[in-house]
XYZ file of C-alpha atoms in Angstrom:
729
model
C -67.481 -107.312 93.395
C -71.012 -105.208 94.355
C -72.675 -106.066 97.443
C -75.622 -106.001 95.207
C -74.513 -108.251 93.674
C -74.109 -111.051 95.907
C -76.019 -113.806 96.617
C -75.782 -115.226 100.147
C -75.375 -118.744 100.572
C -79.540 -119.639 100.975
C -80.068 -117.836 97.770
C -77.447 -120.212 95.884
C -79.113 -123.376 97.087
C -82.284 -122.412 96.111
C -81.037 -121.466 92.490
C -79.323 -124.273 92.401
C -81.955 -126.682 93.173
C -84.314 -125.278 91.017
C -81.852 -125.608 87.715
C -81.534 -129.354 89.142
C -85.799 -129.447 89.114
C -86.415 -130.298 92.787
C -89.303 -128.977 94.056
C -88.971 -126.902 97.559
C -90.973 -129.730 99.422
C -91.891 -133.231 99.163
C -94.698 -133.393 96.351
C -96.549 -135.655 99.246
C -96.639 -133.222 101.789
C -98.635 -129.740 101.574
C -97.776 -126.837 100.996
C -96.916 -125.312 105.002
C -98.492 -121.239 103.931
C -100.964 -122.042 101.565
C -101.772 -125.855 102.004
C -101.865 -126.444 98.667
C -99.975 -129.272 97.312
C -96.188 -128.486 96.496
C -96.147 -128.520 92.442
C -92.587 -127.828 90.686
C -91.803 -123.724 91.034
C -95.429 -123.629 93.278
C -92.857 -120.808 95.595
C -93.288 -118.523 91.564
C -97.596 -118.926 92.571
C -97.937 -119.671 96.320
C -100.119 -116.481 97.678
C -98.437 -116.923 101.352
C -95.353 -116.902 100.788
C -93.207 -114.554 101.533
C -93.679 -112.787 98.476
C -91.487 -109.966 96.764
C -93.630 -109.071 93.924
C -93.872 -105.499 93.928
C -89.973 -105.051 95.204
C -89.118 -107.508 91.721
C -91.250 -105.163 89.275
C -89.510 -102.293 90.726
C -86.268 -103.197 90.701
C -86.517 -104.466 87.061
C -88.099 -101.037 86.175
C -85.482 -98.723 88.057
C -82.842 -100.887 86.267
C -84.244 -100.533 82.401
C -84.719 -96.753 83.772
C -80.787 -96.442 84.506
C -79.906 -97.562 81.211
C -81.646 -95.389 79.277
C -80.555 -92.990 81.586
C -76.786 -93.327 80.758
C -77.056 -92.468 77.427
C -77.106 -88.596 77.178
C -79.241 -88.477 73.931
C -82.013 -90.070 75.555
C -84.712 -87.944 77.535
C -86.150 -90.649 80.549
C -89.369 -90.100 82.600
C -90.362 -92.828 85.373
C -94.064 -93.616 85.031
C -95.595 -90.983 83.055
C -99.007 -90.691 82.931
C -100.979 -92.246 80.293
C -104.808 -91.260 80.312
C -104.806 -87.713 82.646
C -109.068 -89.454 83.435
C -108.395 -92.607 84.222
C -104.739 -91.812 86.026
C -103.218 -94.820 83.506
C -99.007 -94.726 83.688
C -96.651 -96.288 82.416
C -93.299 -98.276 83.381
C -90.921 -95.954 81.590
C -91.013 -93.140 78.740
C -88.187 -92.442 76.283
C -87.715 -89.574 73.981
C -86.125 -90.297 70.982
C -86.148 -87.144 68.856
C -89.298 -86.072 68.777
C -90.907 -89.736 69.264
C -92.010 -90.441 72.911
C -91.636 -93.954 73.462
C -94.085 -95.934 76.373
C -92.836 -99.164 78.192
C -95.016 -101.141 80.152
C -92.737 -104.048 82.570
C -94.969 -106.983 83.615
C -92.355 -109.971 85.257
C -95.440 -113.223 85.007
C -95.622 -116.988 86.339
C -95.430 -119.255 83.581
C -96.103 -122.101 86.529
C -99.713 -121.125 87.403
C -103.098 -122.996 86.921
C -104.493 -120.723 84.398
C -101.478 -121.111 82.143
C -100.650 -122.439 79.052
C -98.568 -125.527 78.055
C -96.203 -123.156 75.833
C -94.768 -120.719 77.853
C -94.224 -118.649 74.904
C -97.730 -118.205 74.816
C -98.798 -117.535 78.546
C -96.561 -114.902 77.601
C -97.762 -113.062 74.181
C -101.653 -113.216 76.161
C -100.499 -110.974 78.746
C -98.375 -108.945 76.064
C -101.198 -108.864 73.466
C -103.709 -107.952 77.594
C -100.601 -105.123 77.968
C -101.286 -103.885 74.303
C -105.098 -103.768 75.219
C -104.979 -101.866 78.277
C -102.195 -98.774 76.293
C -104.492 -99.837 72.544
C -104.474 -95.446 73.284
C -100.909 -95.156 72.822
C -100.252 -97.423 69.088
C -97.453 -98.149 67.638
C -95.597 -96.112 70.335
C -96.065 -98.553 73.206
C -93.596 -101.724 73.502
C -94.552 -104.255 76.480
C -91.411 -105.680 78.139
C -92.806 -109.326 79.195
C -90.390 -111.666 81.372
C -91.271 -115.135 83.223
C -89.689 -114.868 86.754
C -87.042 -117.202 85.573
C -86.136 -114.908 82.868
C -88.005 -116.177 79.182
C -88.869 -113.457 77.509
C -91.809 -113.156 74.970
C -90.863 -113.231 71.085
C -91.075 -109.816 71.103
C -89.385 -108.226 74.459
C -86.968 -110.237 72.942
C -86.427 -108.443 69.052
C -86.553 -104.619 71.791
C -84.301 -106.055 74.624
C -81.818 -104.502 74.907
C -80.995 -102.538 71.558
C -82.702 -102.826 68.874
C -85.637 -100.517 68.067
C -86.639 -96.933 70.402
C -85.348 -98.643 73.278
C -82.250 -98.794 72.063
C -82.644 -96.504 69.151
C -79.385 -94.407 67.665
C -78.751 -92.116 65.033
C -77.157 -94.433 62.724
C -73.949 -96.470 62.973
C -72.457 -94.878 59.812
C -72.686 -91.637 61.359
C -72.095 -92.402 64.928
C -68.270 -94.070 63.522
C -67.490 -91.670 61.258
C -68.114 -88.465 63.898
C -66.419 -90.499 67.085
C -63.280 -91.557 64.183
C -62.988 -87.636 62.765
C -60.769 -85.684 65.078
C -57.882 -88.923 64.616
C -58.204 -89.511 61.371
C -56.831 -85.604 60.105
C -53.713 -86.645 61.780
C -50.933 -86.494 58.551
C -49.815 -90.280 60.591
C -53.070 -92.111 60.994
C -53.590 -90.191 57.237
C -50.207 -91.107 55.211
C -50.839 -95.219 57.194
C -54.491 -95.535 55.863
C -53.114 -94.800 52.242
C -50.715 -97.055 53.224
C -53.208 -98.893 53.521
C -54.256 -99.897 49.616
C -51.083 -102.408 49.760
C -51.990 -105.916 49.986
C -50.119 -107.444 52.851
C -47.810 -111.028 51.740
C -50.376 -113.480 52.338
C -47.896 -115.943 51.263
C -44.361 -117.946 53.516
C -41.533 -115.333 52.528
C -37.707 -115.855 50.912
C -35.532 -117.271 54.239
C -33.690 -113.596 52.543
C -37.043 -111.966 52.374
C -37.555 -112.676 55.741
C -34.806 -112.757 57.622
C -34.205 -108.515 56.034
C -37.528 -108.433 57.132
C -36.308 -109.217 61.167
C -33.603 -106.879 60.691
C -34.997 -104.104 59.991
C -38.233 -104.628 62.437
C -36.027 -104.783 64.307
C -33.948 -102.133 63.505
C -36.993 -99.620 63.370
C -38.246 -101.620 66.970
C -34.942 -100.020 68.798
C -35.621 -96.717 67.444
C -38.399 -96.327 68.430
C -37.506 -97.494 71.859
C -34.952 -95.590 72.158
C -36.920 -92.665 70.960
C -40.885 -92.790 71.407
C -41.835 -90.596 69.043
C -44.700 -90.856 65.983
C -43.102 -91.113 63.315
C -40.941 -94.065 64.704
C -43.695 -96.031 65.535
C -45.367 -95.636 62.114
C -42.302 -96.790 60.837
C -42.289 -99.707 62.341
C -46.221 -100.263 61.840
C -45.884 -99.330 58.243
C -43.017 -102.698 57.702
C -45.824 -105.172 56.505
C -46.498 -102.400 53.773
C -43.808 -102.010 52.658
C -42.405 -105.045 52.173
C -45.498 -105.910 50.628
C -44.421 -102.450 47.931
C -40.712 -103.792 47.888
C -42.387 -107.845 46.781
C -44.230 -106.044 44.349
C -41.479 -103.585 42.495
C -39.198 -106.445 43.576
C -36.943 -104.281 45.540
C -37.654 -105.581 48.537
C -34.401 -105.280 50.302
C -32.824 -102.184 49.444
C -36.251 -100.724 50.297
C -36.143 -103.291 54.397
C -32.702 -101.917 54.436
C -33.476 -98.055 53.744
C -37.006 -97.860 55.435
C -37.081 -94.116 56.773
C -35.151 -92.447 53.496
C -37.900 -94.624 51.637
C -41.013 -93.556 53.400
C -39.264 -90.078 53.315
C -39.302 -89.932 49.811
C -42.582 -92.213 48.667
C -45.199 -91.034 47.640
C -48.306 -92.659 49.088
C -49.940 -95.901 46.238
C -52.721 -95.617 45.238
C -53.296 -98.952 43.846
C -57.041 -99.988 42.914
C -57.535 -103.915 44.004
C -60.469 -105.220 41.665
C -64.144 -106.245 43.019
C -63.802 -109.328 45.075
C -66.023 -112.403 43.441
C -67.497 -114.746 44.668
C -66.374 -117.996 45.399
C -67.165 -121.216 45.769
C -65.699 -123.665 49.087
C -64.403 -124.787 46.889
C -62.449 -122.187 45.920
C -62.515 -120.400 48.736
C -60.644 -123.806 50.578
C -57.826 -123.681 47.878
C -56.846 -119.896 48.238
C -56.790 -120.643 52.100
C -54.544 -124.130 51.836
C -52.399 -121.296 49.382
C -51.848 -119.005 52.246
C -50.810 -121.335 54.576
C -54.023 -121.643 56.818
C -55.022 -125.871 56.636
C -57.590 -125.338 59.786
C -59.582 -122.913 58.275
C -59.415 -124.662 55.232
C -60.584 -127.867 55.910
C -63.447 -125.837 58.540
C -64.989 -124.106 54.543
C -65.575 -127.331 52.992
C -66.707 -129.119 55.899
C -69.365 -125.552 56.857
C -69.025 -124.091 53.552
C -71.178 -120.640 54.816
C -69.951 -117.358 52.923
C -68.875 -114.299 54.808
C -72.371 -112.368 55.537
C -72.234 -109.039 53.305
C -72.350 -105.679 54.470
C -75.527 -104.740 54.478
C -77.951 -103.164 56.651
C -79.615 -105.182 58.085
C -76.640 -107.306 59.247
C -74.739 -104.022 60.309
C -77.755 -103.881 63.108
C -77.480 -107.372 63.877
C -74.378 -106.865 64.882
C -74.925 -103.493 66.672
C -77.475 -105.999 68.459
C -74.704 -108.348 69.728
C -72.478 -105.498 70.586
C -73.901 -102.385 71.466
C -72.347 -98.733 71.406
C -71.256 -97.963 74.898
C -71.513 -94.410 75.985
C -69.477 -91.876 74.483
C -68.056 -90.793 77.932
C -67.652 -93.147 80.664
C -65.303 -92.328 82.675
C -66.621 -88.882 83.889
C -64.553 -87.887 86.723
C -61.084 -87.298 86.259
C -59.076 -90.964 87.980
C -55.283 -90.473 89.281
C -53.870 -94.544 88.645
C -51.339 -95.256 89.947
C -48.607 -96.713 88.050
C -48.290 -100.522 87.598
C -45.675 -103.149 87.249
C -43.385 -102.330 83.875
C -43.709 -103.922 80.699
C -40.828 -106.628 80.064
C -39.683 -107.653 76.725
C -40.634 -111.108 77.497
C -44.024 -110.110 78.994
C -45.079 -108.098 75.516
C -43.878 -111.704 72.903
C -46.580 -113.433 75.403
C -49.113 -111.358 74.701
C -48.404 -111.838 70.718
C -47.731 -115.497 71.149
C -51.217 -115.331 72.999
C -52.811 -114.196 69.346
C -54.498 -116.658 67.163
C -51.731 -117.562 63.830
C -54.928 -117.136 61.163
C -56.201 -113.314 63.043
C -57.133 -111.188 60.545
C -54.323 -108.085 61.031
C -55.697 -104.397 61.684
C -54.313 -101.636 59.620
C -50.944 -101.020 59.674
C -50.678 -105.544 57.798
C -48.498 -106.840 61.147
C -50.480 -110.414 60.946
C -48.634 -113.508 63.101
C -46.475 -115.076 61.206
C -45.035 -111.357 60.203
C -44.776 -110.802 63.918
C -43.565 -114.294 64.834
C -40.377 -113.672 62.371
C -39.675 -110.624 64.637
C -39.661 -111.796 67.640
C -38.694 -115.700 67.565
C -35.739 -117.074 69.614
C -34.159 -120.269 70.477
C -36.817 -122.502 71.721
C -34.996 -124.175 75.299
C -33.212 -127.911 74.914
C -33.471 -130.442 77.036
C -31.122 -133.700 76.222
C -33.265 -136.866 76.089
C -30.737 -138.414 78.445
C -31.502 -135.789 81.089
C -35.153 -135.943 80.531
C -34.557 -139.922 80.637
C -33.055 -139.688 83.999
C -34.776 -136.941 85.476
C -38.085 -135.975 83.964
C -39.386 -132.514 82.786
C -42.603 -130.833 83.830
C -44.267 -128.648 80.957
C -47.725 -127.078 79.986
C -49.587 -128.506 83.580
C -48.128 -131.727 82.960
C -44.579 -133.882 83.325
C -42.485 -135.810 81.261
C -39.706 -138.657 82.704
C -39.828 -141.694 85.037
C -42.586 -142.565 86.824
C -40.362 -141.736 89.963
C -40.973 -138.217 88.981
C -44.756 -138.269 87.335
C -45.452 -139.640 91.093
C -43.736 -137.173 92.714
C -45.068 -134.906 90.762
C -48.793 -136.468 90.622
C -48.585 -136.403 94.847
C -48.387 -132.642 94.929
C -50.900 -131.795 92.250
C -53.211 -133.869 93.824
C -52.529 -132.654 97.614
C -52.624 -129.127 95.783
C -55.774 -129.617 94.515
C -57.043 -131.455 97.740
C -56.347 -128.046 99.452
C -58.210 -126.273 97.161
C -61.403 -128.315 97.118
C -61.208 -128.235 100.392
C -60.819 -124.573 101.022
C -63.983 -124.181 98.857
C -65.795 -125.361 101.692
C -65.360 -122.141 103.489
C -66.505 -119.578 101.037
C -69.316 -118.380 100.258
C -71.604 -120.297 98.467
C -71.564 -118.382 94.806
C -67.162 -118.750 95.039
C -66.837 -121.420 95.483
C -69.158 -122.312 91.964
C -67.620 -120.279 90.560
C -63.287 -120.957 91.095
C -64.883 -124.883 90.934
C -66.845 -124.702 87.778
C -63.923 -122.214 86.299
C -60.923 -123.241 87.286
C -60.324 -126.666 89.382
C -61.880 -129.221 87.582
C -60.325 -127.892 84.444
C -56.794 -128.442 86.105
C -58.546 -131.669 87.015
C -59.581 -132.655 83.769
C -55.622 -131.497 82.162
C -53.881 -134.298 84.710
C -56.447 -136.515 83.199
C -55.538 -135.754 79.896
C -52.115 -135.508 79.326
C -49.678 -136.751 82.299
C -49.044 -140.744 80.971
C -50.700 -142.822 83.697
C -48.884 -145.725 83.820
C -47.470 -146.471 87.596
C -49.898 -144.207 88.753
C -53.018 -146.289 89.156
C -52.808 -146.765 92.773
C -52.608 -142.159 93.346
C -55.820 -141.794 91.344
C -57.707 -143.487 94.071
C -58.117 -145.481 97.583
C -55.834 -148.540 97.377
C -58.103 -151.688 97.640
C -57.597 -155.275 96.827
C -57.969 -156.405 93.085
C -61.497 -158.511 93.211
C -59.685 -160.018 90.155
C -56.356 -160.405 88.369
C -56.646 -157.724 85.728
C -56.790 -158.717 81.806
C -55.101 -156.368 78.930
C -56.962 -153.315 77.436
C -58.525 -153.627 74.395
C -56.070 -151.160 73.605
C -53.379 -153.409 74.522
C -54.761 -156.369 72.518
C -54.566 -154.776 68.937
C -51.214 -152.871 69.690
C -49.964 -156.161 70.256
C -51.676 -157.953 67.284
C -51.078 -155.494 64.793
C -47.412 -155.271 66.065
C -47.165 -158.764 65.352
C -49.098 -158.626 61.236
C -46.432 -155.843 60.755
C -43.419 -158.192 61.722
C -45.201 -160.617 59.412
C -45.942 -158.550 56.703
C -41.853 -157.391 56.377
C -40.428 -160.465 56.727
C -42.177 -161.743 53.684
C -41.758 -158.328 52.266
C -39.049 -158.143 48.828
C -36.097 -156.674 49.376
C -37.437 -153.971 46.457
C -40.420 -153.233 48.881
C -38.092 -153.002 52.162
C -36.079 -150.717 50.658
C -38.975 -148.435 49.268
C -40.327 -148.860 52.572
C -37.040 -147.238 54.097
C -37.161 -144.584 51.535
C -41.022 -143.756 52.134
C -40.728 -143.179 55.885
C -37.319 -141.020 55.433
C -36.776 -137.987 56.528
C -37.146 -135.965 52.940
C -39.214 -138.982 51.794
C -42.145 -138.331 53.621
C -41.914 -133.788 53.426
C -43.612 -133.938 50.498
C -46.477 -135.090 52.394
C -46.656 -131.574 54.481
C -45.922 -129.150 52.038
C -48.955 -126.789 51.136
C -48.726 -125.510 47.773
C -48.193 -121.496 48.516
C -46.939 -121.276 45.628
C -45.998 -122.547 42.296
C -42.963 -123.835 42.999
C -44.216 -125.705 45.766
C -47.194 -127.407 43.838
C -47.455 -130.676 42.254
C -49.325 -131.431 39.102
C -51.889 -134.295 40.020
C -50.756 -136.684 38.099
C -47.699 -135.901 40.067
C -49.385 -136.939 43.139
C -50.830 -140.167 41.624
C -47.222 -141.393 40.555
C -46.344 -139.984 44.275
C -48.622 -142.414 46.460
C -48.295 -145.230 43.888
C -44.484 -145.714 44.778
C -45.935 -145.346 48.867
C -48.437 -148.105 48.087
C -45.583 -150.600 45.922
C -47.280 -150.294 42.622
C -44.935 -150.443 39.801
C -45.433 -148.779 37.170
C -46.589 -151.265 34.189
C -47.759 -155.361 35.147
C -44.689 -156.921 36.575
C -45.474 -159.547 33.243
C -45.368 -156.649 30.612
C -41.805 -155.325 28.652
C -40.787 -151.320 29.483
C -41.600 -149.515 26.500
C -39.135 -147.455 26.875
C -36.347 -149.652 27.029
C -37.456 -153.226 26.749
C -36.037 -154.338 30.463
C -38.563 -155.630 32.741
C -40.228 -153.194 34.845
C -39.590 -154.329 38.289
C -40.604 -151.766 40.846
C -38.645 -148.339 41.319
C -37.954 -149.234 37.534
C -38.631 -145.440 36.925
C -35.011 -144.689 38.987
C -32.896 -146.660 36.419
C -34.776 -146.580 33.294
C -32.326 -145.162 30.460
C -35.393 -144.701 27.696
C -37.557 -143.037 30.480
C -37.755 -139.426 30.405
C -35.020 -138.345 32.346
C -34.995 -134.734 34.699
C -31.787 -136.880 36.761
C -29.327 -133.175 35.289
C -31.690 -130.659 36.583
C -33.169 -132.636 39.784
C -29.623 -132.350 40.369
C -29.105 -129.445 39.581
C -32.574 -128.102 42.058
C -30.632 -129.342 45.392
C -28.007 -127.382 44.299
C -29.895 -124.322 43.772
C -31.871 -125.496 46.865
C -29.472 -125.371 49.195
C -26.555 -122.951 47.760
C -29.832 -120.542 48.900
C -30.166 -121.607 51.768
C -26.708 -121.201 52.461
C -26.968 -117.361 50.766
C -29.706 -115.895 52.840
C -27.307 -116.014 55.980
C -25.233 -112.885 56.113
C -22.361 -114.924 58.225
C -21.751 -116.940 55.484
C -19.690 -116.714 52.312
C -20.570 -119.053 49.707
C -20.040 -120.152 46.124
C -21.204 -122.436 43.418
C -18.927 -125.033 41.813
C -15.806 -123.946 43.581
C -12.534 -125.285 41.659
C -10.625 -127.679 43.803
C -7.784 -129.023 41.078
C -7.126 -126.268 38.483
C -5.274 -129.112 36.233
C -7.495 -131.626 35.869
C -10.414 -128.283 36.460
C -12.401 -130.955 39.378
C -14.805 -128.777 40.979
C -17.140 -128.983 43.722
C -21.369 -127.905 43.968
C -20.752 -125.306 46.854
C -18.273 -123.844 48.987
C -18.859 -122.171 52.389
C -16.714 -119.841 53.433
C -17.367 -119.874 58.013
C -14.494 -117.708 59.525
C -11.370 -118.738 57.800
C -12.119 -122.553 57.024
C -13.595 -122.729 53.438
C -15.668 -126.547 53.284
C -16.393 -127.582 50.121
C -19.661 -129.822 49.653
C -20.489 -132.095 46.158
C -24.138 -133.730 45.714
C -25.318 -136.898 44.758
C -28.901 -137.916 44.228
C -28.495 -142.358 44.718
C -30.876 -144.724 42.707
C -31.062 -147.936 45.741
C -32.909 -149.246 43.440
C -29.535 -149.829 40.575
C -28.773 -153.626 40.023
C -25.600 -153.606 41.221
C -27.074 -151.638 44.279
C -26.053 -153.677 47.517
C -29.938 -155.483 49.577
C -28.528 -152.848 52.331
C -29.864 -149.173 50.936
C -27.367 -147.814 53.448
C -24.203 -149.959 51.912
C -24.963 -148.432 49.065
C -25.013 -145.217 49.721
C -21.455 -145.864 52.119
C -20.112 -147.027 49.576
C -20.972 -143.730 47.133
C -20.129 -141.268 49.300
C -17.020 -143.439 49.434
C -16.519 -142.915 45.855
C -17.031 -139.099 46.459
C -13.976 -138.879 48.717
C -11.780 -140.135 47.275
C -12.683 -138.555 44.389
C -12.012 -135.429 46.349
C -9.778 -136.693 48.479
C -6.601 -133.723 48.006
C -8.925 -131.666 49.792
C -8.725 -134.152 53.154
C -11.512 -132.929 56.546
C -12.566 -130.521 54.756
C -14.611 -132.305 51.755
C -18.338 -133.272 52.879
C -20.402 -135.572 50.473
C -24.433 -134.712 50.118
C -25.320 -138.220 49.360
C -28.789 -138.562 49.197
C -31.365 -142.019 47.605
C -33.588 -141.404 44.079
C -36.295 -141.234 46.880
C -34.745 -139.082 49.747
C -32.430 -141.370 51.621
C -29.524 -139.800 53.598
C -26.428 -142.028 54.190
C -26.086 -141.828 57.881
C -22.375 -139.272 57.495
C -24.498 -136.551 54.978
C -27.733 -136.648 57.983
C -25.367 -135.758 60.081
C -23.807 -133.070 58.350
C -27.949 -132.157 57.363
C -28.722 -131.342 60.062
C -25.255 -129.127 60.884
C -26.171 -127.211 58.120
C -29.950 -127.076 58.955
C -29.264 -124.821 62.459
C -26.100 -123.082 60.019
C -29.343 -121.743 57.999
C -32.230 -121.312 60.936
C -35.483 -122.692 60.594
C -36.482 -120.722 57.629
C -34.453 -120.923 55.499
C -33.867 -124.934 57.171
C -37.754 -125.929 56.306
C -37.740 -124.299 52.785
C -34.737 -126.123 51.517
C -36.434 -129.201 53.291
C -39.807 -128.366 51.013
C -37.063 -127.631 47.392
C -35.055 -130.912 47.675
C -38.483 -133.247 49.314
C -40.259 -131.732 45.651
C -37.334 -132.338 43.332
C -37.374 -136.032 44.531
C -40.556 -136.725 43.696
C -41.620 -134.591 40.989
C -38.743 -135.820 39.206
C -39.667 -139.871 40.288
C -43.456 -139.101 38.353
C -42.145 -137.545 35.794
C -40.140 -140.585 34.835
C -42.804 -143.092 35.522
C -45.209 -140.793 34.010
C -43.551 -141.379 31.432
C -42.627 -144.862 31.412
C -46.627 -145.227 31.363
C -47.279 -143.143 28.825
C -49.476 -146.236 27.344
C -51.604 -146.244 29.701
C -55.998 -144.516 28.899
C -55.186 -141.422 29.093
C -56.977 -138.873 32.504
C -57.143 -142.596 34.281
C -54.669 -142.282 37.030
C -56.147 -138.341 37.951
C -59.741 -139.544 37.196
C -59.202 -142.060 40.239
C -58.181 -139.811 42.609
C -59.972 -136.838 41.558
C -63.057 -137.141 39.446
C -62.791 -133.422 38.807
C -59.991 -132.837 37.138
C -58.368 -134.537 34.041
C -54.709 -135.063 32.563
C -54.763 -132.346 29.114
């Protein structure tokens, strides 16, 4: 960036030589300057070489002087007189308050003949020699000892660059308060600070709350863009806190709809927080998991390091790592030219670069809340187009071999041109570009681009040495595929049906649900039963009769046992309620529960949805595909249930659609198409909540039925297998 910060090519070459442990000359040749044998780092001690040791010392002293003199609160002097009788001088003196501190700098060659084998010992001896020389100064003197390669003596490392007198400043807290005092006196900042006591919503919002929040944020942002005043900006910044306040009071949506009036009438809240309790790693992981931070929860268990307390010692460490800059870094008035206008796409791109787990600022805008506001439609490409034409995305290419070959050839040509261009650049610039950019681009290609059919592009074509055999990975894939086919052929019908349910869209959804609310949490016994079903274990040994109905306990008997603790009606009502809430969250839809279909027979459907001028009816049924009358093909069983529903509601014609789901989550084929259309209709947030609610209702009902059948098992044995620290009551 400056001429003083640039290296000559020969200097870069010598610096890299030293890092790669290459001597200046072969060890068998004598030094042409002093005649001695050329050992490694001989250049640091050779008396006949072009030595610039005095210039090096003066440059380092000048660097310290400029750094210290840039701080207006410090009084700095070069070469201060220490002893008038002997004319002894130090390199630098710094006056802080009523105290004056002296520093003397020395560059030491740790490869000299008299050096110790431990370089820190060599540097320590040099520091002791300095202290003896300036012993008259006592505690007001500090030597700065650095090796010719940059290694600092231990006490020097503590002194450099901020700790102790050399970086001494007024207390951090006082400086902070002094800097922000004029700012916090503003009325808008006072209001922002007062509202900061309101807790930010950390758990996932209901779809209707999320939609209301997004609409309110859009209105607040639009008001600020039309008239960018401090008041309009404050309304936008306070929105997350207002959301938290509305959720606490149970009046969230009215509060958000009338945001400006609410802020004008609302007295600043004075919520008192309880003192934080110290939690163990497991408790912290649970809390993080309930907030949706899966990665942070995992790291808490792997590396259970607690948050550092706010102590003076820790603040001093932070100050050393992040020193306070000068009070007025820009002394001159500058008149920069206006840059490019900031577009909406640029702002959205900047927001998406923020980490999802990053803590919010004073306003409370977390990344999940920002995502609710900036979420737009993602670009979509038909699979047919991807298979035929391909798509370049994220620095790689998805598609056929011809497209990938063309993409890779172009990338390689570009990178080869860049590598060729590096030869004409100064070596410092070449090294920076090679390490910081080009090699990363090449590595990304190797990691992400499918290599099949591209072998000849990655290396010069050569004749094969021998016929290539399959790789170990390919052999294992084929072997596992054959084992799976053999296993499936011998699998009983009930187990094949269970496998279809476990692999279905809703059947596997419960595995990924985060326990962010009580309604999204499983008891240990429910998890045990759900895993038992996935592992093809019956509730009881097949040789024993059911203790509830007396029948032989076949696999998935809990779905059909009439004596078990059945919650089939509650399960049906829960699923209906989930559909109703998801559809009602969309303001353009008019939704009704249990609409009347036939007044004469009092026939009702579960849900009716009005879209435009059309009204559609839906009736939901949960089917046990393991029942005695079921077909061997579960899709056939579900299709028969759907046909029965259509006959029942045949008066509605095309305006009726049955929703048929098995007790394990497998959807009838037409139901799956209808379900996808409803997901598109309500949006991604409501669709995700609908998936979770249905999956949890199905899994929980089956688990409760299974637990009631196996109630004769010893208490707590199931949970003890999975979690020894917890027991069922």
